[in-house]
PDB file of C-alpha atoms and ligand atoms in Angstrom:
ATOM      1  CA  UNK A   1     -22.468 -12.934   7.496  1.00 42.00           C
ATOM      2  CA  UNK A   2     -20.505 -15.209   9.763  1.00 45.00           C
ATOM      3  CA  UNK A   3     -22.364 -18.206   8.431  1.00 42.00           C
ATOM      4  CA  UNK A   4     -21.696 -17.371   4.812  1.00 46.00           C
ATOM      5  CA  UNK A   5     -18.098 -16.690   5.574  1.00 47.00           C
ATOM      6  CA  UNK A   6     -17.644 -19.921   7.439  1.00 48.00           C
ATOM      7  CA  UNK A   7     -19.476 -21.884   4.793  1.00 46.00           C
ATOM      8  CA  UNK A   8     -17.104 -20.742   2.078  1.00 48.00           C
ATOM      9  CA  UNK A   9     -14.175 -22.157   4.020  1.00 45.00           C
ATOM     10  CA  UNK A  10     -16.066 -25.106   5.497  1.00 42.00           C
ATOM     11  CA  UNK A  11     -14.005 -27.651   3.651  1.00 36.00           C
ATOM     12  CA  UNK A  12     -10.821 -26.349   5.195  1.00 35.00           C
ATOM     13  CA  UNK A  13     -11.604 -25.216   8.703  1.00 36.00           C
ATOM     14  CA  UNK A  14     -14.897 -25.716  10.491  1.00 34.00           C
ATOM     15  CA  UNK A  15     -14.378 -24.721  14.096  1.00 35.00           C
ATOM     16  CA  UNK A  16     -12.625 -21.404  13.550  1.00 40.00           C
ATOM     17  CA  UNK A  17     -14.841 -18.343  13.698  1.00 45.00           C
ATOM     18  CA  UNK A  18     -15.035 -16.007  10.747  1.00 47.00           C
ATOM     19  CA  UNK A  19     -13.213 -13.208  12.535  1.00 47.00           C
ATOM     20  CA  UNK A  20     -10.343 -15.384  13.692  1.00 49.00           C
ATOM     21  CA  UNK A  21     -10.055 -16.779  10.202  1.00 52.00           C
ATOM     22  CA  UNK A  22      -9.920 -13.304   8.688  1.00 51.00           C
ATOM     23  CA  UNK A  23      -7.289 -12.109  11.145  1.00 51.00           C
ATOM     24  CA  UNK A  24      -5.156 -15.205  10.763  1.00 54.00           C
ATOM     25  CA  UNK A  25      -5.188 -14.883   6.987  1.00 80.00           C
ATOM     26  CA  UNK A  26      -4.294 -11.204   6.823  1.00 92.00           C
ATOM     27  CA  UNK A  27      -1.051 -10.759   4.942  1.00 96.00           C
ATOM     28  CA  UNK A  28       1.951  -8.626   5.760  1.00 97.00           C
ATOM     29  CA  UNK A  29       3.536  -7.571   2.487  1.00 98.00           C
ATOM     30  CA  UNK A  30       6.687  -5.541   1.968  1.00 98.00           C
ATOM     31  CA  UNK A  31       6.056  -3.020  -0.804  1.00 98.00           C
ATOM     32  CA  UNK A  32       8.425  -3.810  -3.661  1.00 98.00           C
ATOM     33  CA  UNK A  33       9.569  -7.011  -1.932  1.00 98.00           C
ATOM     34  CA  UNK A  34      13.335  -7.094  -1.604  1.00 97.00           C
ATOM     35  CA  UNK A  35      13.509  -3.925  -3.725  1.00 97.00           C
ATOM     36  CA  UNK A  36      11.755  -1.880  -1.071  1.00 98.00           C
ATOM     37  CA  UNK A  37      10.555   1.644  -1.926  1.00 98.00           C
ATOM     38  CA  UNK A  38      12.904   3.344  -4.388  1.00 97.00           C
ATOM     39  CA  UNK A  39      13.063   5.391  -7.567  1.00 97.00           C
ATOM     40  CA  UNK A  40      12.505   3.577 -10.872  1.00 98.00           C
ATOM     41  CA  UNK A  41      10.830   0.360  -9.699  1.00 98.00           C
ATOM     42  CA  UNK A  42       7.428  -0.269 -11.302  1.00 98.00           C
ATOM     43  CA  UNK A  43       5.076  -0.361  -8.288  1.00 98.00           C
ATOM     44  CA  UNK A  44       1.979  -0.546 -10.456  1.00 98.00           C
ATOM     45  CA  UNK A  45       3.321  -3.767 -11.849  1.00 98.00           C
ATOM     46  CA  UNK A  46       4.307  -4.912  -8.372  1.00 98.00           C
ATOM     47  CA  UNK A  47       0.764  -4.277  -7.087  1.00 98.00           C
ATOM     48  CA  UNK A  48      -0.691  -6.324  -9.963  1.00 97.00           C
ATOM     49  CA  UNK A  49       1.678  -9.204  -9.308  1.00 98.00           C
ATOM     50  CA  UNK A  50       1.149  -9.199  -5.552  1.00 98.00           C
ATOM     51  CA  UNK A  51      -2.585  -8.617  -5.350  1.00 95.00           C
ATOM     52  CA  UNK A  52      -5.318  -9.028  -4.631  1.00 96.00           C
ATOM     53  CA  UNK A  53      -5.174  -7.341  -1.258  1.00 97.00           C
ATOM     54  CA  UNK A  54      -7.791  -7.730   1.443  1.00 97.00           C
ATOM     55  CA  UNK A  55      -9.014  -5.644   4.335  1.00 97.00           C
ATOM     56  CA  UNK A  56      -6.604  -5.769   7.276  1.00 96.00           C
ATOM     57  CA  UNK A  57      -3.668  -6.743   5.118  1.00 98.00           C
ATOM     58  CA  UNK A  58      -0.579  -4.787   6.130  1.00 98.00           C
ATOM     59  CA  UNK A  59       1.766  -3.021   3.732  1.00 98.00           C
ATOM     60  CA  UNK A  60       5.326  -2.424   4.902  1.00 98.00           C
ATOM     61  CA  UNK A  61       7.301   0.462   3.415  1.00 98.00           C
ATOM     62  CA  UNK A  62      11.072   0.169   3.630  1.00 98.00           C
ATOM     63  CA  UNK A  63      13.425   2.922   2.470  1.00 98.00           C
ATOM     64  CA  UNK A  64      16.714   4.287   3.729  1.00 95.00           C
ATOM     65  CA  UNK A  65      16.616   7.523   5.644  1.00 93.00           C
ATOM     66  CA  UNK A  66      18.327  10.320   3.699  1.00 92.00           C
ATOM     67  CA  UNK A  67      22.053  10.828   4.015  1.00 91.00           C
ATOM     68  CA  UNK A  68      24.675  12.351   1.750  1.00 91.00           C
ATOM     69  CA  UNK A  69      24.455   9.471  -0.734  1.00 90.00           C
ATOM     70  CA  UNK A  70      20.828   8.308  -0.682  1.00 86.00           C
ATOM     71  CA  UNK A  71      17.851  10.299  -1.915  1.00 90.00           C
ATOM     72  CA  UNK A  72      14.961  10.841   0.450  1.00 97.00           C
ATOM     73  CA  UNK A  73      11.645   9.105  -0.094  1.00 98.00           C
ATOM     74  CA  UNK A  74       8.315   9.392   1.625  1.00 98.00           C
ATOM     75  CA  UNK A  75       4.822   7.966   1.407  1.00 98.00           C
ATOM     76  CA  UNK A  76       1.657   9.965   0.812  1.00 98.00           C
ATOM     77  CA  UNK A  77      -1.946   9.082   0.176  1.00 98.00           C
ATOM     78  CA  UNK A  78      -3.235  11.083  -2.761  1.00 98.00           C
ATOM     79  CA  UNK A  79      -6.770  12.427  -2.704  1.00 98.00           C
ATOM     80  CA  UNK A  80      -8.333  10.638  -5.642  1.00 98.00           C
ATOM     81  CA  UNK A  81      -7.778   8.989  -9.012  1.00 98.00           C
ATOM     82  CA  UNK A  82      -7.132  12.284 -10.801  1.00 98.00           C
ATOM     83  CA  UNK A  83      -4.465  13.369  -8.361  1.00 98.00           C
ATOM     84  CA  UNK A  84      -3.012   9.869  -8.707  1.00 98.00           C
ATOM     85  CA  UNK A  85      -2.839  10.135 -12.514  1.00 98.00           C
ATOM     86  CA  UNK A  86      -1.192  13.546 -12.323  1.00 98.00           C
ATOM     87  CA  UNK A  87       0.922  12.886  -9.228  1.00 98.00           C
ATOM     88  CA  UNK A  88      -0.750  15.931  -7.748  1.00 98.00           C
ATOM     89  CA  UNK A  89       0.380  16.137  -4.132  1.00 98.00           C
ATOM     90  CA  UNK A  90      -1.842  19.018  -3.146  1.00 97.00           C
ATOM     91  CA  UNK A  91      -3.892  18.067  -0.092  1.00 97.00           C
ATOM     92  CA  UNK A  92      -2.228  14.641  -0.031  1.00 98.00           C
ATOM     93  CA  UNK A  93      -1.951  13.009   3.357  1.00 98.00           C
ATOM     94  CA  UNK A  94       1.507  12.160   4.678  1.00 98.00           C
ATOM     95  CA  UNK A  95       1.660   8.605   5.989  1.00 98.00           C
ATOM     96  CA  UNK A  96       5.433   8.182   6.204  1.00 98.00           C
ATOM     97  CA  UNK A  97       8.019  10.954   6.342  1.00 98.00           C
ATOM     98  CA  UNK A  98      11.536  10.689   4.937  1.00 98.00           C
ATOM     99  CA  UNK A  99      12.856   8.879   7.996  1.00 97.00           C
ATOM    100  CA  UNK A 100       9.871   6.610   8.652  1.00 98.00           C
ATOM    101  CA  UNK A 101      11.042   3.857   6.262  1.00 98.00           C
ATOM    102  CA  UNK A 102      14.372   3.186   7.972  1.00 96.00           C
ATOM    103  CA  UNK A 103      15.304  -0.069   9.656  1.00 95.00           C
ATOM    104  CA  UNK A 104      12.478  -2.536   9.197  1.00 96.00           C
ATOM    105  CA  UNK A 105      10.262   0.213   7.793  1.00 98.00           C
ATOM    106  CA  UNK A 106       6.784   1.164   8.876  1.00 98.00           C
ATOM    107  CA  UNK A 107       3.459  -0.595   8.589  1.00 98.00           C
ATOM    108  CA  UNK A 108       0.246   0.603   7.006  1.00 98.00           C
ATOM    109  CA  UNK A 109      -2.914  -1.438   7.571  1.00 98.00           C
ATOM    110  CA  UNK A 110      -5.557  -1.428   4.834  1.00 98.00           C
ATOM    111  CA  UNK A 111      -8.511  -0.838   7.129  1.00 97.00           C
ATOM    112  CA  UNK A 112     -11.109   0.618   4.827  1.00 97.00           C
ATOM    113  CA  UNK A 113     -12.927  -0.643   1.801  1.00 97.00           C
ATOM    114  CA  UNK A 114     -11.698   2.113  -0.495  1.00 97.00           C
ATOM    115  CA  UNK A 115      -8.994   2.666  -3.069  1.00 98.00           C
ATOM    116  CA  UNK A 116      -5.663   3.744  -1.581  1.00 98.00           C
ATOM    117  CA  UNK A 117      -3.541   5.941  -3.860  1.00 98.00           C
ATOM    118  CA  UNK A 118       0.037   5.681  -2.591  1.00 98.00           C
ATOM    119  CA  UNK A 119       2.849   7.873  -3.905  1.00 98.00           C
ATOM    120  CA  UNK A 120       6.276   9.132  -2.985  1.00 98.00           C
ATOM    121  CA  UNK A 121       6.061  12.862  -2.361  1.00 98.00           C
ATOM    122  CA  UNK A 122       9.686  13.781  -2.942  1.00 97.00           C
ATOM    123  CA  UNK A 123      11.189  16.100  -5.524  1.00 95.00           C
ATOM    124  CA  UNK A 124       7.929  17.921  -6.333  1.00 94.00           C
ATOM    125  CA  UNK A 125       6.255  14.750  -7.517  1.00 96.00           C
ATOM    126  CA  UNK A 126       9.109  13.697  -9.810  1.00 97.00           C
ATOM    127  CA  UNK A 127       9.578  10.407  -7.954  1.00 98.00           C
ATOM    128  CA  UNK A 128       5.898   9.711  -8.540  1.00 98.00           C
ATOM    129  CA  UNK A 129       5.774  10.932 -12.166  1.00 98.00           C
ATOM    130  CA  UNK A 130       9.110   9.755 -13.487  1.00 98.00           C
ATOM    131  CA  UNK A 131      10.278   7.306 -10.837  1.00 98.00           C
ATOM    132  CA  UNK A 132       7.088   5.182 -10.967  1.00 98.00           C
ATOM    133  CA  UNK A 133       6.792   5.469  -7.185  1.00 98.00           C
ATOM    134  CA  UNK A 134       3.029   5.156  -7.067  1.00 98.00           C
ATOM    135  CA  UNK A 135       0.406   2.427  -6.969  1.00 98.00           C
ATOM    136  CA  UNK A 136      -3.246   1.829  -6.179  1.00 98.00           C
ATOM    137  CA  UNK A 137      -4.557  -0.792  -3.802  1.00 98.00           C
ATOM    138  CA  UNK A 138      -8.239  -1.611  -3.483  1.00 97.00           C
ATOM    139  CA  UNK A 139      -8.602  -4.022  -0.563  1.00 97.00           C
ATOM    140  CA  UNK A 140     -11.458  -6.482  -0.875  1.00 96.00           C
ATOM    141  CA  UNK A 141     -13.564  -7.675   2.009  1.00 93.00           C
ATOM    142  CA  UNK A 142     -12.737 -11.267   2.838  1.00 83.00           C
ATOM    143  CA  UNK A 143     -16.273 -12.433   3.239  1.00 69.00           C
ATOM    144  CA  UNK A 144     -19.089 -11.292   1.020  1.00 50.00           C
ATOM    145  CA  UNK A 145     -22.486 -10.923   2.576  1.00 42.00           C
TER     146      UNK A 145
HETATM  147  C1  NAG B 201     -10.053  -6.098  10.702  1.00 64.43           C
HETATM  148  O1  NAG B 201      -9.557  -5.953  12.015  1.00 64.43           O
HETATM  149  C2  NAG B 201     -10.481  -5.364  12.894  1.00 64.43           C
HETATM  150  C3  NAG B 201      -9.803  -5.136  14.227  1.00 64.43           C
HETATM  151  O2  NAG B 201      -8.636  -5.844  14.352  1.00 64.43           O
HETATM  152  C4  NAG B 201     -11.704  -6.273  13.013  1.00 64.43           C
HETATM  153  O3  NAG B 201     -12.640  -5.691  13.882  1.00 64.43           O
HETATM  154  C5  NAG B 201     -12.306  -6.441  11.651  1.00 64.43           C
HETATM  155  O4  NAG B 201     -13.403  -7.345  11.723  1.00 64.43           O
HETATM  156  C6  NAG B 201     -11.292  -6.969  10.672  1.00 64.43           C
HETATM  157  N1  NAG B 201     -11.882  -6.967   9.331  1.00 64.43           N
HETATM  158  C7  NAG B 201     -11.703  -7.971   8.480  1.00 64.43           C
HETATM  159  C8  NAG B 201     -12.373  -7.830   7.159  1.00 64.43           C
HETATM  160  O5  NAG B 201     -10.997  -8.923   8.733  1.00 64.43           O
HETATM  161  C1  NAG B 202       4.566  -0.615 -15.303  1.00 64.43           C
HETATM  162  O1  NAG B 202       3.809  -1.793 -15.213  1.00 64.43           O
HETATM  163  C2  NAG B 202       2.512  -1.674 -15.769  1.00 64.43           C
HETATM  164  C3  NAG B 202       1.740  -2.929 -15.438  1.00 64.43           C
HETATM  165  O2  NAG B 202       2.469  -4.074 -15.762  1.00 64.43           O
HETATM  166  C4  NAG B 202       2.645  -1.404 -17.253  1.00 64.43           C
HETATM  167  O3  NAG B 202       1.352  -1.287 -17.806  1.00 64.43           O
HETATM  168  C5  NAG B 202       3.435  -0.139 -17.445  1.00 64.43           C
HETATM  169  O4  NAG B 202       3.647   0.065 -18.818  1.00 64.43           O
HETATM  170  C6  NAG B 202       4.764  -0.202 -16.739  1.00 64.43           C
HETATM  171  N1  NAG B 202       5.400   1.095 -16.821  1.00 64.43           N
HETATM  172  C7  NAG B 202       6.620   1.267 -17.290  1.00 64.43           C
HETATM  173  C8  NAG B 202       7.105   2.659 -17.340  1.00 64.43           C
HETATM  174  O5  NAG B 202       7.309   0.327 -17.614  1.00 64.43           O
HETATM  175  C1  NAG B 203      23.782   6.167   3.395  1.00 64.43           C
HETATM  176  O1  NAG B 203      22.838   5.118   3.546  1.00 64.43           O
HETATM  177  C2  NAG B 203      23.132   3.956   2.777  1.00 64.43           C
HETATM  178  C3  NAG B 203      21.987   3.002   2.927  1.00 64.43           C
HETATM  179  O2  NAG B 203      21.575   2.850   4.245  1.00 64.43           O
HETATM  180  C4  NAG B 203      24.452   3.376   3.262  1.00 64.43           C
HETATM  181  O3  NAG B 203      24.763   2.233   2.507  1.00 64.43           O
HETATM  182  C5  NAG B 203      25.537   4.417   3.114  1.00 64.43           C
HETATM  183  O4  NAG B 203      26.725   3.915   3.663  1.00 64.43           O
HETATM  184  C6  NAG B 203      25.149   5.701   3.829  1.00 64.43           C
HETATM  185  N1  NAG B 203      26.127   6.730   3.520  1.00 64.43           N
HETATM  186  C7  NAG B 203      26.587   7.560   4.446  1.00 64.43           C
HETATM  187  C8  NAG B 203      27.561   8.585   3.973  1.00 64.43           C
HETATM  188  O5  NAG B 203      26.246   7.475   5.628  1.00 64.43           O
HETATM  189  C1  NAG B 204       8.974  11.122  11.055  1.00 64.43           C
HETATM  190  O1  NAG B 204       8.147  10.040  11.431  1.00 64.43           O
HETATM  191  C2  NAG B 204       8.592   9.363  12.610  1.00 64.43           C
HETATM  192  C3  NAG B 204       7.638   8.219  12.875  1.00 64.43           C
HETATM  193  O2  NAG B 204       7.416   7.449  11.772  1.00 64.43           O
HETATM  194  C4  NAG B 204       8.632  10.305  13.781  1.00 64.43           C
HETATM  195  O3  NAG B 204       9.158   9.632  14.906  1.00 64.43           O
HETATM  196  C5  NAG B 204       9.490  11.506  13.458  1.00 64.43           C
HETATM  197  O4  NAG B 204       9.394  12.453  14.502  1.00 64.43           O
HETATM  198  C6  NAG B 204       9.043  12.160  12.163  1.00 64.43           C
HETATM  199  N1  NAG B 204       9.997  13.193  11.803  1.00 64.43           N
HETATM  200  C7  NAG B 204       9.616  14.412  11.479  1.00 64.43           C
HETATM  201  C8  NAG B 204      10.700  15.354  11.103  1.00 64.43           C
HETATM  202  O5  NAG B 204       8.440  14.739  11.454  1.00 64.43           O
HETATM  203 CU1   CU B 205      10.864   8.713  -3.725  1.00 64.43          CU
END
């Protein structure tokens, strides 16, 4: 595996090991870019434009903690594709509560080779359904073999 991986990058870097290469190339991407995580931004479109994502890439979620003028947001992982389509939050896993996105936000590392179904869990799923606050990421392995 290491050999194949190294071979595919041989023209660029020869002496770096596959693991170092993978770590050094992992991206840190702010979800929504300068828009952050808010109601009404098309995150499906954002994910298309900013992919592909790879294992060990880091997503950063930034959103203001709730106060009297800003609406709360949160980040959940939905169970599967059907719950993603329906914005069904039952048995979803909380990854960032309403205050977790404050300041410079919080980080989520894409560690597994699986689809990740992200959604905002606020307002009974309305932010997900109507506010477009959902997207899928399927991180690819960096080296095939
Ligand atoms: C991801 O990171 C872990 C630990 O930092 C490492 O063991 C693993 O090989 C990395 N995977 C990839 C695909 O870079
Ligand atoms: C969001 O973006 C996707 C991908 O570009 C597009 O298919 C979809 O129609 C957009 N949704 C809305 C509500 O604009
Ligand atoms: C609420 O938070 C927003 C964004 O951080 C800030 O601009 C605004 O001044 C805050 N409002 C109050 C009443 O604290
Ligand atoms: C929200 O998450 C942060 C860490 O991201 C934690 O420090 C805080 O205690 C949590 N708040 C609640 C109400 O669970
Ligand atoms: Cu929200």
